């Protein structure tokens, strides 16, 4: 019984972490049709910014719980500086190009950002685990579990809800759906399409940076952390269907469960199952579970 | 007509000069440059494979699969079956690459655009996780060591000689690859790939099979990946799972774009430039070499979309005028 509980808990936690990382990718792809390799670096930037801000803040004698809003502030800072910069300067020139070019442009940006991180924060690993320890332990189904991951689950669900509300209940969301449907007609109707592009890219980047900022207290923040994250996120969005937020959520749960189950029963297959799942889904449902060919993708 | 003749003569002279320069390079240049050049030529073969697929508008974001497969095939053959002869090992690497590409290609030939990139990425990541996690068989993250091998039955006396021998082997194979690649590009199949890029539906209406063209090209490019991987493994004398990681695959696409897809020489030019920039950038600023590479890639994408080879073409055109 215990093992079932552990698998369920671990899967949910891992899935919500994955959602924070991959929702931004699928969102950006839905709007801009760009598979953003630099997303991994923005995740890492968020983690560094969060770790740095929190460490600086905790140096003074302030209560630890105040570092949580600070992590959000860090993510916002990263998103509003890097997001518009990348989109306005580089990406807007290549929307018309074929797939190889956007993929490689974001790969180039990924290479550059990886080194920017090293230049700004150095190459030593950073640990900021005070926000992690303050959450303590919780008992669930008779299993003792760290409390911090549940904060992650809450944030993930909160992000999903906010994203849904933004897309479906705001003027920006309606304009977004219109732009996804037809850029030219939207432009003719008076929607400022380039501005929507920038907003969408920044919002997607914010999700990555937020994921990074809240991952920082759980791990040692070190160079190269974005490299692994991005390929995991690609697996998730390919499984869920590119451009579909709901698909990404399903993809996260599937990948999360597969990985956790593999870790429990046959650890050597921990990563193997993820990419095998990705291959199988791409073979049998090339557009993923929710990435239909219909015009409305989000 | 006369102009064309002169151009052709000029072209063969250029090729001859190139071959002679590469052949005498070990006499003139220090050993480490020869080593880097060997790596560049070997990786150029993989990039050439990527470029061939790219001509059809398809991004193989997982060519690390064939690169790693070739490398590990060599490693296994040397360590498990004690085969120490390059001339047996190299065909084995080529066959491994081609066989895997023949398998993966059966699925990939139906995919286009971003889905082709994602599925090939997934295939290569599967190999990576296997190499990475099955420590008993593959040595896990430590990888495997490959002792020096013989070339034509000759065991080089000193370690330094091995690199020279291996360089010449790589050079001869590169010339072979250039010739076969040139024949491939100027064959109907080669032209079809370009047509697939331009308009797939018209190709089908003409009565040619798009999937068959893509499949055959992909198998050929997989064989090139295996060949390059095997040569690199024998030169480095060590293989590790990173050969199959997505960053390795991305580097090959990088090189293919850097060189351009316009000529058989382009990927090799791109590969040589890439290896030397990487080495020098790493030497002079260990913390910003990736940034240098990224900056160069951005410059190429925005200002030289046909790759470095288009520079050579521009010069050629000016000479003809």
XYZ file of C-alpha atoms in Angstrom:
619
model
C 0.000 0.000 0.000
C 2.828 2.316 0.893
C 4.446 1.932 -2.482
C 1.252 2.898 -4.297
C 1.015 6.024 -2.142
C 4.624 6.931 -2.809
C 4.224 6.414 -6.537
C 1.080 8.556 -6.637
C 2.630 11.356 -4.585
C 5.913 11.320 -6.473
C 4.145 11.292 -9.823
C 1.933 14.237 -8.906
C 4.894 16.240 -7.631
C 7.094 15.445 -10.597
C 4.232 16.110 -13.004
C 3.524 19.538 -11.543
C 7.186 20.445 -11.771
C 7.175 19.295 -15.404
C 4.091 21.380 -16.074
C 5.785 24.554 -14.883
C 8.673 23.845 -17.226
C 6.772 22.753 -20.300
C 3.594 24.870 -20.258
C 5.614 27.850 -21.486
C 7.076 25.907 -24.416
C 3.749 24.633 -25.624
C 2.171 28.078 -25.134
C 4.899 29.805 -27.147
C 4.649 27.174 -29.863
C 0.885 27.605 -29.985
C 1.176 31.314 -30.676
C 4.481 31.776 -32.500
C 5.059 28.292 -33.979
C 8.569 28.285 -32.603
C 9.988 25.390 -30.618
C 12.002 27.401 -28.138
C 15.263 25.664 -27.198
C 16.302 28.720 -25.161
C 13.434 27.921 -22.788
C 15.824 25.709 -20.821
C 18.173 28.640 -20.297
C 15.356 30.901 -19.187
C 14.464 28.210 -16.670
C 18.078 28.236 -15.463
C 18.111 32.050 -15.384
C 14.998 31.964 -13.205
C 16.648 29.470 -10.877
C 19.800 31.571 -10.558
C 17.869 34.796 -10.082
C 15.676 33.141 -7.456
C 18.612 31.578 -5.624
C 20.562 34.819 -5.723
C 17.681 37.014 -4.526
C 16.719 34.569 -1.797
C 20.292 34.211 -0.581
C 20.736 37.979 -0.503
C 17.450 38.408 1.318
C 18.045 35.646 3.837
C 21.425 37.229 4.630
C 19.474 39.925 6.483
C 17.409 38.854 9.495
C 14.057 38.622 7.730
C 11.478 35.853 8.084
C 12.096 33.033 5.616
C 8.551 32.903 4.259
C 9.081 36.337 2.723
C 11.485 34.714 0.271
C 8.557 33.099 -1.586
C 7.227 36.366 -3.022
C 10.835 37.205 -3.777
C 11.137 34.083 -5.953
C 8.118 35.293 -7.937
C 9.695 38.743 -8.251
C 12.883 37.119 -9.548
C 10.923 35.221 -12.175
C 9.138 38.397 -13.263
C 12.447 40.238 -13.526
C 13.917 37.519 -15.736
C 10.818 37.347 -17.920
C 10.460 41.099 -18.545
C 14.127 41.552 -19.383
C 14.900 38.434 -21.407
C 11.496 37.777 -22.972
C 10.938 41.016 -24.934
C 14.644 41.214 -25.761
C 14.715 37.785 -27.422
C 11.383 38.206 -29.154
C 11.867 41.768 -30.416
C 15.488 41.491 -31.467
C 15.764 37.964 -32.836
C 12.581 35.974 -33.189
C 10.446 38.548 -34.981
C 12.822 38.401 -37.961
C 12.366 34.688 -38.511
C 8.645 33.994 -38.215
C 8.419 33.504 -41.962
C 11.393 31.141 -42.196
C 11.084 27.380 -42.342
C 11.407 25.245 -39.200
C 15.174 24.724 -39.208
C 15.899 28.424 -38.787
C 13.797 29.208 -35.671
C 15.011 25.984 -34.049
C 18.640 26.926 -34.646
C 18.153 30.572 -33.700
C 16.784 29.574 -30.324
C 19.612 27.035 -30.029
C 22.109 29.871 -30.608
C 20.330 31.950 -27.957
C 20.483 28.935 -25.663
C 24.273 28.732 -26.113
C 24.631 32.458 -25.443
C 22.398 32.475 -22.354
C 24.233 29.468 -20.875
C 27.416 31.543 -20.871
C 25.667 34.731 -19.732
C 24.647 32.785 -16.635
C 28.244 31.715 -16.038
C 29.477 35.280 -16.503
C 26.946 36.786 -14.120
C 26.825 34.168 -11.379
C 30.062 32.237 -11.793
C 30.424 28.487 -12.091
C 30.173 27.414 -8.439
C 26.975 25.590 -7.499
C 24.577 27.513 -5.264
C 22.422 26.125 -2.480
C 19.470 27.983 -1.005
C 17.460 25.470 0.919
C 15.946 27.636 3.646
C 12.623 27.967 1.756
C 12.640 24.187 1.392
C 13.273 23.402 5.040
C 10.768 25.933 6.386
C 7.935 23.916 4.825
C 8.855 20.943 7.026
C 7.344 17.488 6.671
C 3.773 16.428 6.124
C 2.136 13.045 6.672
C -0.114 11.804 3.911
C -1.570 8.280 3.585
C 0.796 7.322 6.370
C 3.822 8.487 4.386
C 6.103 11.213 5.636
C 6.806 13.635 2.812
C 8.607 16.945 2.462
C 6.191 19.872 2.472
C 7.861 22.020 -0.181
C 6.872 19.864 -3.175
C 3.220 20.462 -2.305
C 3.810 24.171 -2.647
C 5.072 23.333 -6.128
C 1.884 21.402 -6.855
C -0.218 24.379 -5.710
C 1.784 26.819 -7.835
C 1.482 24.550 -10.831
C -2.300 24.258 -10.477
C -2.522 28.001 -9.828
C -0.541 28.695 -13.026
C -2.767 26.376 -15.044
C -5.892 28.141 -13.753
C -4.468 31.614 -14.352
C -3.361 30.623 -17.844
C -6.820 29.269 -18.610
C -8.440 32.439 -17.295
C -6.079 34.689 -19.252
C -6.715 32.829 -22.488
C -10.460 32.390 -22.102
C -11.646 35.309 -20.000
C -9.618 38.361 -20.939
C -9.395 40.678 -23.914
C -5.753 39.678 -24.344
C -6.812 36.038 -24.504
C -9.395 36.718 -27.186
C -6.899 38.659 -29.230
C -4.451 35.801 -28.709
C -6.897 33.217 -30.018
C -7.610 35.451 -32.963
C -3.905 35.816 -33.740
C -3.432 32.056 -33.491
C -6.294 31.590 -35.911
C -5.191 34.100 -38.535
C -2.496 36.687 -38.128
C -3.411 38.739 -41.173
C -7.113 39.015 -40.461
C -6.363 39.820 -36.805
C -4.085 42.595 -37.939
C -6.779 43.907 -40.270
C -9.255 43.897 -37.380
C -6.997 46.258 -35.483
C -5.160 43.871 -33.208
C -1.552 44.830 -32.616
C -0.122 41.435 -33.631
C 3.567 42.138 -32.872
C 2.574 43.254 -29.381
C 0.590 40.066 -28.827
C 3.649 38.088 -29.959
C 5.875 39.860 -27.464
C 3.361 39.453 -24.625
C 2.904 35.770 -25.420
C 6.631 35.102 -25.512
C 7.154 36.988 -22.262
C 4.322 35.104 -20.575
C 5.798 31.785 -21.716
C 9.227 32.847 -20.480
C 7.728 33.870 -17.161
C 6.380 30.353 -16.674
C 9.862 28.919 -17.330
C 11.529 31.410 -14.981
C 8.920 30.748 -12.292
C 9.535 27.019 -12.617
C 13.245 27.664 -12.284
C 12.882 29.997 -9.295
C 10.807 27.505 -7.346
C 13.055 24.591 -8.324
C 16.101 26.416 -6.960
C 15.473 25.613 -3.251
C 15.200 21.879 -4.031
C 18.458 21.401 -5.919
C 21.948 22.772 -6.263
C 21.773 25.510 -8.868
C 24.651 24.960 -11.282
C 25.651 25.609 -14.880
C 24.118 23.272 -17.446
C 20.882 22.676 -15.533
C 18.831 23.944 -18.473
C 20.292 21.375 -20.853
C 18.543 18.411 -19.250
C 15.338 20.271 -18.550
C 14.685 21.335 -22.112
C 14.788 17.866 -23.607
C 12.441 16.540 -20.900
C 10.084 19.396 -21.691
C 10.240 18.552 -25.397
C 9.173 15.011 -24.561
C 6.240 16.331 -22.537
C 4.982 18.758 -25.160
C 5.391 16.221 -27.962
C 3.327 13.708 -25.987
C 0.648 16.215 -25.077
C 0.518 17.823 -28.478
C 2.374 20.995 -29.427
C 0.441 24.138 -28.652
C -2.053 22.545 -26.293
C -1.897 23.533 -22.622
C -4.299 20.781 -21.595
C -2.198 18.353 -23.598
C 0.894 19.476 -21.735
C -0.865 18.729 -18.443
C -1.753 15.217 -19.629
C 1.780 14.768 -20.950
C 3.203 15.780 -17.575
C 1.055 13.280 -15.706
C 1.954 10.472 -18.129
C 5.667 11.226 -18.084
C 5.623 11.788 -14.331
C 3.911 8.485 -13.662
C 6.072 6.536 -16.121
C 9.289 7.878 -14.646
C 8.298 7.385 -11.021
C 7.037 3.858 -11.671
C 10.282 3.023 -13.493
C 12.330 4.424 -10.614
C 10.439 2.171 -8.198
C 10.551 -1.035 -10.186
C 13.463 -0.859 -12.606
C 15.647 2.210 -12.056
C 17.775 1.631 -15.163
C 14.757 2.471 -17.287
C 14.074 5.767 -15.503
C 14.779 7.945 -18.558
C 14.283 5.262 -21.176
C 10.533 5.077 -20.504
C 10.126 8.820 -21.068
C 11.613 8.858 -24.557
C 10.057 5.534 -25.494
C 6.713 7.038 -24.533
C 7.579 10.034 -26.704
C 8.425 7.816 -29.691
C 5.301 5.699 -29.278
C 3.023 8.715 -29.039
C 4.656 10.385 -32.040
C 4.325 7.171 -34.052
C 0.711 6.435 -33.234
C -0.542 9.986 -32.743
C 1.929 12.224 -34.588
C 0.275 15.383 -33.305
C 0.288 14.197 -29.706
C -2.821 13.670 -27.625
C -4.313 17.110 -28.047
C -2.391 18.771 -30.825
C -5.099 18.407 -33.435
C -4.791 19.999 -36.856
C -7.634 22.356 -36.002
C -7.008 26.079 -36.094
C -7.729 26.811 -32.465
C -4.793 25.267 -30.756
C -4.923 26.663 -27.279
C 31.647 28.157 -73.507
C 35.282 29.097 -73.179
C 34.465 30.698 -69.871
C 32.814 27.522 -68.649
C 35.814 25.483 -69.732
C 38.147 27.822 -67.930
C 35.919 27.602 -64.886
C 36.014 23.797 -64.964
C 39.781 23.779 -65.289
C 39.967 26.230 -62.413
C 37.716 23.991 -60.374
C 39.825 20.863 -60.892
C 42.964 22.847 -60.113
C 41.308 24.039 -56.882
C 40.409 20.466 -55.931
C 43.895 19.197 -56.713
C 45.479 21.962 -54.656
C 43.110 21.149 -51.815
C 43.994 17.449 -51.882
C 47.734 18.167 -51.997
C 47.445 20.695 -49.149
C 45.560 18.210 -46.989
C 48.042 15.458 -47.896
C 51.157 17.407 -46.907
C 49.520 19.007 -43.851
C 51.063 16.501 -41.338
C 54.550 17.474 -42.539
C 53.975 21.170 -41.967
C 51.574 21.517 -39.076
C 51.912 20.597 -35.408
C 50.334 17.353 -34.196
C 47.460 18.926 -32.327
C 46.249 20.710 -35.454
C 46.295 17.404 -37.332
C 44.275 15.876 -34.521
C 41.697 18.676 -34.645
C 41.619 18.383 -38.419
C 40.953 14.629 -38.169
C 38.061 15.322 -35.820
C 36.760 18.063 -38.098
C 36.802 15.846 -41.180
C 35.186 12.934 -39.340
C 32.467 15.123 -37.842
C 32.106 16.780 -41.232
C 30.894 13.431 -42.577
C 28.113 13.364 -39.982
C 27.255 16.992 -40.764
C 27.202 16.086 -44.452
C 24.581 13.468 -43.653
C 22.542 16.084 -41.791
C 22.954 18.499 -44.714
C 21.677 15.885 -47.189
C 18.467 15.502 -45.195
C 18.302 19.266 -44.713
C 18.250 19.689 -48.498
C 14.833 18.092 -48.371
C 13.772 20.652 -45.760
C 13.969 18.102 -42.941
C 15.893 18.773 -39.722
C 17.471 15.678 -38.259
C 17.740 16.805 -34.654
C 18.914 13.347 -33.667
C 21.892 12.470 -35.808
C 23.808 11.861 -32.605
C 22.042 8.474 -32.751
C 24.115 7.282 -35.734
C 27.207 9.082 -34.550
C 27.023 7.295 -31.178
C 26.010 4.004 -32.779
C 29.075 4.072 -35.036
C 31.333 5.024 -32.142
C 29.979 2.324 -29.816
C 30.069 -0.262 -32.601
C 33.803 0.393 -32.896
C 34.216 0.325 -29.106
C 32.366 -2.985 -28.756
C 34.180 -4.598 -31.659
C 37.573 -3.664 -30.236
C 36.836 -4.468 -26.597
C 34.531 -7.481 -26.862
C 35.511 -9.229 -30.066
C 39.079 -7.985 -30.138
C 38.923 -6.751 -33.723
C 41.892 -4.399 -34.046
C 41.852 -3.584 -37.746
C 40.479 -0.203 -38.883
C 39.567 -1.555 -42.286
C 37.172 -4.021 -40.642
C 35.973 -1.641 -37.940
C 35.058 1.217 -40.284
C 32.698 -0.800 -42.539
C 31.145 -2.182 -39.354
C 30.430 1.380 -38.140
C 28.957 2.329 -41.517
C 26.730 -0.751 -41.499
C 25.545 -0.067 -37.943
C 24.621 3.496 -38.851
C 22.878 2.447 -42.056
C 20.983 -0.404 -40.364
C 19.685 1.853 -37.572
C 18.747 4.541 -40.081
C 16.932 1.902 -42.139
C 14.862 1.067 -39.037
C 14.202 4.626 -37.822
C 13.699 5.842 -41.380
C 10.673 3.569 -41.781
C 8.881 5.789 -39.274
C 10.603 9.086 -39.982
C 9.884 9.122 -43.716
C 6.243 10.009 -42.998
C 7.106 13.032 -40.856
C 7.811 16.622 -41.837
C 8.790 19.842 -40.171
C 8.972 20.030 -36.427
C 7.624 16.487 -36.017
C 10.527 15.029 -37.975
C 12.904 16.923 -35.691
C 11.103 15.781 -32.531
C 10.856 12.115 -33.529
C 14.508 11.917 -34.536
C 15.392 13.642 -31.264
C 13.370 11.040 -29.377
C 15.114 8.154 -31.158
C 18.538 9.518 -30.306
C 17.544 10.156 -26.683
C 16.443 6.527 -26.351
C 19.912 5.372 -27.346
C 21.385 7.942 -24.955
C 19.392 6.649 -21.977
C 20.408 3.070 -22.787
C 24.081 3.957 -23.043
C 23.800 6.098 -19.940
C 21.977 3.731 -17.622
C 23.125 0.222 -18.525
C 26.426 0.488 -16.780
C 27.374 -3.197 -17.028
C 27.153 -3.285 -20.798
C 28.164 0.198 -21.907
C 30.207 1.547 -19.021
C 27.540 4.146 -18.228
C 28.699 7.754 -18.013
C 32.331 6.599 -17.876
C 32.009 5.309 -21.407
C 34.516 2.881 -22.861
C 38.165 3.089 -23.711
C 39.391 2.026 -27.144
C 43.036 0.976 -27.444
C 45.021 1.954 -30.545
C 44.052 -0.087 -33.581
C 45.974 -1.285 -36.606
C 45.608 0.259 -39.999
C 46.147 -2.160 -42.909
C 47.649 -4.599 -40.439
C 50.305 -2.111 -39.371
C 50.469 -1.223 -35.710
C 51.904 2.313 -35.562
C 55.125 2.265 -33.590
C 54.508 5.356 -31.523
C 51.317 6.992 -30.324
C 52.080 10.095 -32.392
C 52.256 8.013 -35.551
C 48.811 6.593 -34.944
C 47.261 10.030 -35.280
C 49.068 10.623 -38.577
C 47.971 7.206 -39.886
C 44.446 7.854 -38.736
C 44.463 11.286 -40.312
C 45.348 9.809 -43.702
C 42.700 7.133 -43.317
C 40.123 9.841 -42.530
C 41.332 11.967 -45.428
C 41.044 9.104 -47.930
C 37.592 8.226 -46.619
C 36.574 11.894 -46.864
C 37.617 12.007 -50.513
C 35.550 8.870 -51.048
C 32.598 10.447 -49.251
C 32.954 13.617 -51.344
C 32.868 11.597 -54.565
C 29.943 9.395 -53.539
C 28.151 12.413 -52.093
C 28.655 14.354 -55.304
C 27.324 11.439 -57.348
C 24.400 11.195 -54.943
C 23.529 14.883 -55.150
C 23.710 14.926 -58.936
C 21.670 11.716 -59.240
C 17.904 11.878 -59.851
C 17.434 11.023 -56.185
C 19.552 14.005 -55.131
C 17.535 16.363 -57.322
C 14.332 14.839 -55.997
C 15.266 15.846 -52.447
C 15.495 19.443 -53.538
C 12.163 19.071 -55.290
C 10.651 17.601 -52.123
C 11.762 20.740 -50.360
C 10.225 23.001 -52.986
C 6.924 21.248 -53.525
C 6.145 17.788 -52.294
C 2.798 17.443 -54.023
C 4.262 18.169 -57.444
C 6.894 15.500 -56.885
C 4.137 12.969 -56.240
C 2.232 14.138 -59.335
C 5.351 13.660 -61.433
C 5.221 10.023 -60.402
C 8.158 9.990 -58.026
C 7.799 8.740 -54.476
C 8.539 11.374 -51.829
C 8.766 8.838 -49.019
C 11.162 6.639 -50.960
C 13.458 9.599 -51.677
C 13.454 10.654 -48.058
C 13.991 7.087 -46.876
C 16.968 6.388 -49.130
C 18.574 9.734 -48.364
C 18.055 9.126 -44.662
C 19.679 5.688 -44.773
C 22.639 7.180 -46.623
C 22.921 9.972 -44.064
C 22.724 7.400 -41.244
C 25.610 5.488 -42.840
C 27.622 8.717 -42.948
C 26.768 9.285 -39.277
C 28.073 5.811 -38.386
C 31.237 6.383 -40.413
C 31.957 9.741 -38.745
C 31.208 8.333 -35.299
C 33.549 5.380 -35.841
C 36.390 7.608 -37.040
C 35.967 10.004 -34.117
C 35.844 7.118 -31.618
C 39.065 5.617 -32.974
C 40.762 9.031 -32.872
C 39.583 10.006 -29.364
C 40.040 6.408 -28.147
C 37.089 6.869 -25.883
C 33.312 6.808 -26.300
C 30.693 8.182 -23.910
C 26.896 8.557 -23.903
C 27.252 12.283 -24.758
C 27.793 11.166 -28.358
C 24.049 10.510 -28.521
C 22.898 13.499 -26.444
C 20.798 16.183 -28.048
C 23.565 18.784 -27.807
C 25.766 16.593 -30.044
C 22.939 16.353 -32.576
C 22.363 20.093 -32.406
C 26.057 20.681 -33.096
C 25.777 18.700 -36.326
C 22.803 20.764 -37.471
C 24.820 23.837 -36.491
C 27.733 22.717 -38.691
C 25.421 21.854 -41.583
C 23.876 25.349 -41.446
C 27.288 26.962 -40.916
C 28.685 25.348 -44.061
C 25.510 25.475 -46.087
C 23.757 22.806 -48.110
C 24.780 24.055 -51.539
C 27.777 21.811 -52.121
C 29.408 18.582 -50.980
C 32.375 20.602 -49.729
C 30.272 22.933 -47.589
C 29.726 20.670 -44.525
C 33.453 19.907 -44.351
C 34.306 23.589 -44.573
C 31.718 24.251 -41.855
C 33.109 21.452 -39.717
C 36.712 22.672 -39.972
C 35.692 26.238 -39.084
C 33.512 24.951 -36.228
C 36.237 22.767 -34.686
C 38.884 25.470 -34.844
C 36.611 28.219 -33.544
C 35.543 25.917 -30.732
C 39.145 25.039 -29.847
C 40.420 28.586 -29.947
C 37.396 30.033 -28.188
C 37.763 27.388 -25.497
C 41.455 28.162 -25.164
C 41.102 31.924 -24.863
C 37.915 32.209 -22.822
C 36.820 28.916 -21.261
C 33.671 30.515 -19.884
C 32.397 32.174 -23.035
C 33.188 29.739 -25.833
C 29.546 28.704 -26.143
C 28.617 32.358 -26.419
C 31.099 32.781 -29.263
C 29.598 29.807 -31.079
C 26.065 31.065 -30.475
C 26.999 34.521 -31.758
C 28.518 33.044 -34.921
C 25.420 30.932 -35.486
C 23.195 34.021 -35.156
C 25.407 35.963 -37.600
C 25.205 33.115 -40.113
C 21.434 32.812 -39.773
C 20.780 36.517 -40.189
C 23.470 37.589 -42.636
C 24.596 34.482 -44.514
C 21.591 32.160 -44.716
C 23.211 30.007 -47.403
C 26.169 29.257 -45.141
C 29.886 29.881 -45.446
C 30.055 28.086 -48.770
C 28.001 30.860 -50.377
C 30.984 33.151 -49.715
C 33.149 30.887 -51.848
C 30.463 30.923 -54.514
C 30.334 34.715 -54.541
C 34.093 34.851 -55.073
C 33.801 32.298 -57.877
C 31.090 34.296 -59.588
C 33.184 37.459 -59.404
C 36.104 35.645 -60.989
C 33.916 34.483 -63.838
C 32.831 38.024 -64.549
